[in-house]
Amino acid sequence: MRTVTTRSALLALSLSLVGTAGLVACSSGSGSDNGPKSYADGKTFAFAMNSDPGALDPQQSLTGNLTQLTQFAYDSLLSVAADTGEIQSQLADSWKVDGKTITLEIRDGVTCSDGSPFDAQTVVDNLTYLSDEANKSPFLGLYYPAGSTATASGSTVTIEVGVTGPFVLNALAKVPMVCEAGLKDRSTLTDGTSGTGPYVLESSVPGSKYVYKVREGYTWGPDGASTATKGMPAQIDATVVLNETTAANGLLTGTLNAATIKGPDAERLDKAGVESADLPIILGEQWYNHAEGHLTSDPAVRMALTQGIDYTQLADVLTAGKGIPTTQLAPMPPIACQGTTTGAVPAFDAKAAEALLDEAGWVKGSDGIRTKDGKKLELSLLVDNFAGNPAAAASELAVENWKAIGIKVNAKLLSTSQLSEPLFTTGDWDITWETVGVNSPDQMVPFLSGDTANNFSHIDNADYEAKVEAANAKVGSESCPDWLAAEESLFAAADLVPFAGSSNPTFLKGAELTTGAILVPSAIRMLG
């Protein structure tokens, strides 16, 4: 996802995530299978982003393309193994959790791209910035618990978290660290970088290309990864390619090494023998505006909207017939909670939806649209257009379904950056199709509860909150049954409807990557 607003945490995430924009899936490689693959130094890795990432401040947005670019220039305190979900070292080489106290030992010898040292006090300065609500960072409450405090003593950082949880270290691993120069003058982060990461931004042309150069002497990547590893690119070219056909042509001609292609060009690439890897994602989530003053604040209206659509058919249209079941809100690997919530979403039943609206006092007029107390049942639907033509077709189908039960819905397709203002600032929306890509269910809590900007839908479900409290009292996977039950309570109440999953194929040529929900720079290998 691609907004520059300070409050958007949409993703992928999922898409985060990570959302579904940019390069979010990784693969085992490409090239001939007739012999062992060889790696080559000094090469450029070029990949396609489907929109511009906007301002580059890594702590002021969680859009998918920016999150991807952040990986090149910035490090986190910890990392998470893509295959096992195990917590690993990065800027911190040891860690301990004791109740609400997290202790981290920061590596010696870490330097910023300008040559300055990175130490424990810099970590504290980062976390202090995030914890200040005036700074409006979307990381607060999502990846860094509100009410937390951090202190430094030598190379040791001690964090007293305001709220503990089963996956607190997983969340902390999502927080990029900025160097002191960037913290002192954040304006330099808009179109530049100030981090400890394996690459440094050399040039940027918004809407076109972002070029990163490798840093020599980098040895503190995930689990001790180094830029001296054979095959790591000398340069990263992140190119904005708005059209999937153009991106597919780039792969076939060799001007691109990687691109996520979901439309009809994917079949063309398959036939041409271009390798790919699929990442399970949520492609369709239907959110309602629960805020006072919106007709969707009425549970009866939300339930009727939910029951009034055949989501199997809708998902088939949105995914161009390539959908997969959607069973939970945190499906991005490494998945923290294995399990399913299948059956919790109210079933398609147009007659029940109409009866519900009748009972609530909504009467059909001569035009087929219902009214109550002189007010028409007319709503807005804002759709993220990252899915292209299938998103337009699916929205038309939804509008027709809702019209059949007496609800007029005006659909509008917008880019993720355009969606940010109505969702997070003006609140001028009733229904939206947008996805949040995360890999642990606790990361969804700020979007689903509480009086915070991230809860853009203004959901208030006491059953969900009670089950979240029960989950937070447990450790790791022991909490998963409670998390899944919490999500079921939202679906059963028609507070939120996940309706379409898909595989997000990333095609590769001339490069090898390891599996993960987001591209890890230290895992790229250029093929000889």
CSV table of C-alpha atoms in Angstrom, one decimal, residues 100 102 124 127-128 131 144-151 157-162:
chain,number,residue,atom,x,y,z
A,100,LYS,CA,6.4,-6.2,30.9
A,102,ILE,CA,12.2,-6.2,27.6
A,124,VAL,CA,15.9,5.0,23.1
A,127,LEU,CA,11.3,4.6,20.8
A,128,THR,CA,10.7,7.9,22.6
A,131,SER,CA,5.8,6.9,22.0
A,144,TYR,CA,5.2,-0.4,19.8
A,145,PRO,CA,2.8,-0.5,22.8
A,146,ALA,CA,1.3,2.8,23.9
A,147,GLY,CA,2.5,3.8,27.3
A,148,SER,CA,5.9,2.2,27.0
A,149,THR,CA,9.1,3.8,28.1
A,150,ALA,CA,12.7,3.0,27.2
A,151,THR,CA,16.0,3.7,28.9
A,157,VAL,CA,18.2,-1.0,26.3
A,158,THR,CA,15.4,-1.6,28.8
A,159,ILE,CA,11.8,-1.2,27.7
A,160,GLU,CA,8.9,-1.2,30.1
A,161,VAL,CA,6.0,-1.9,27.8
A,162,GLY,CA,2.6,-0.4,28.5
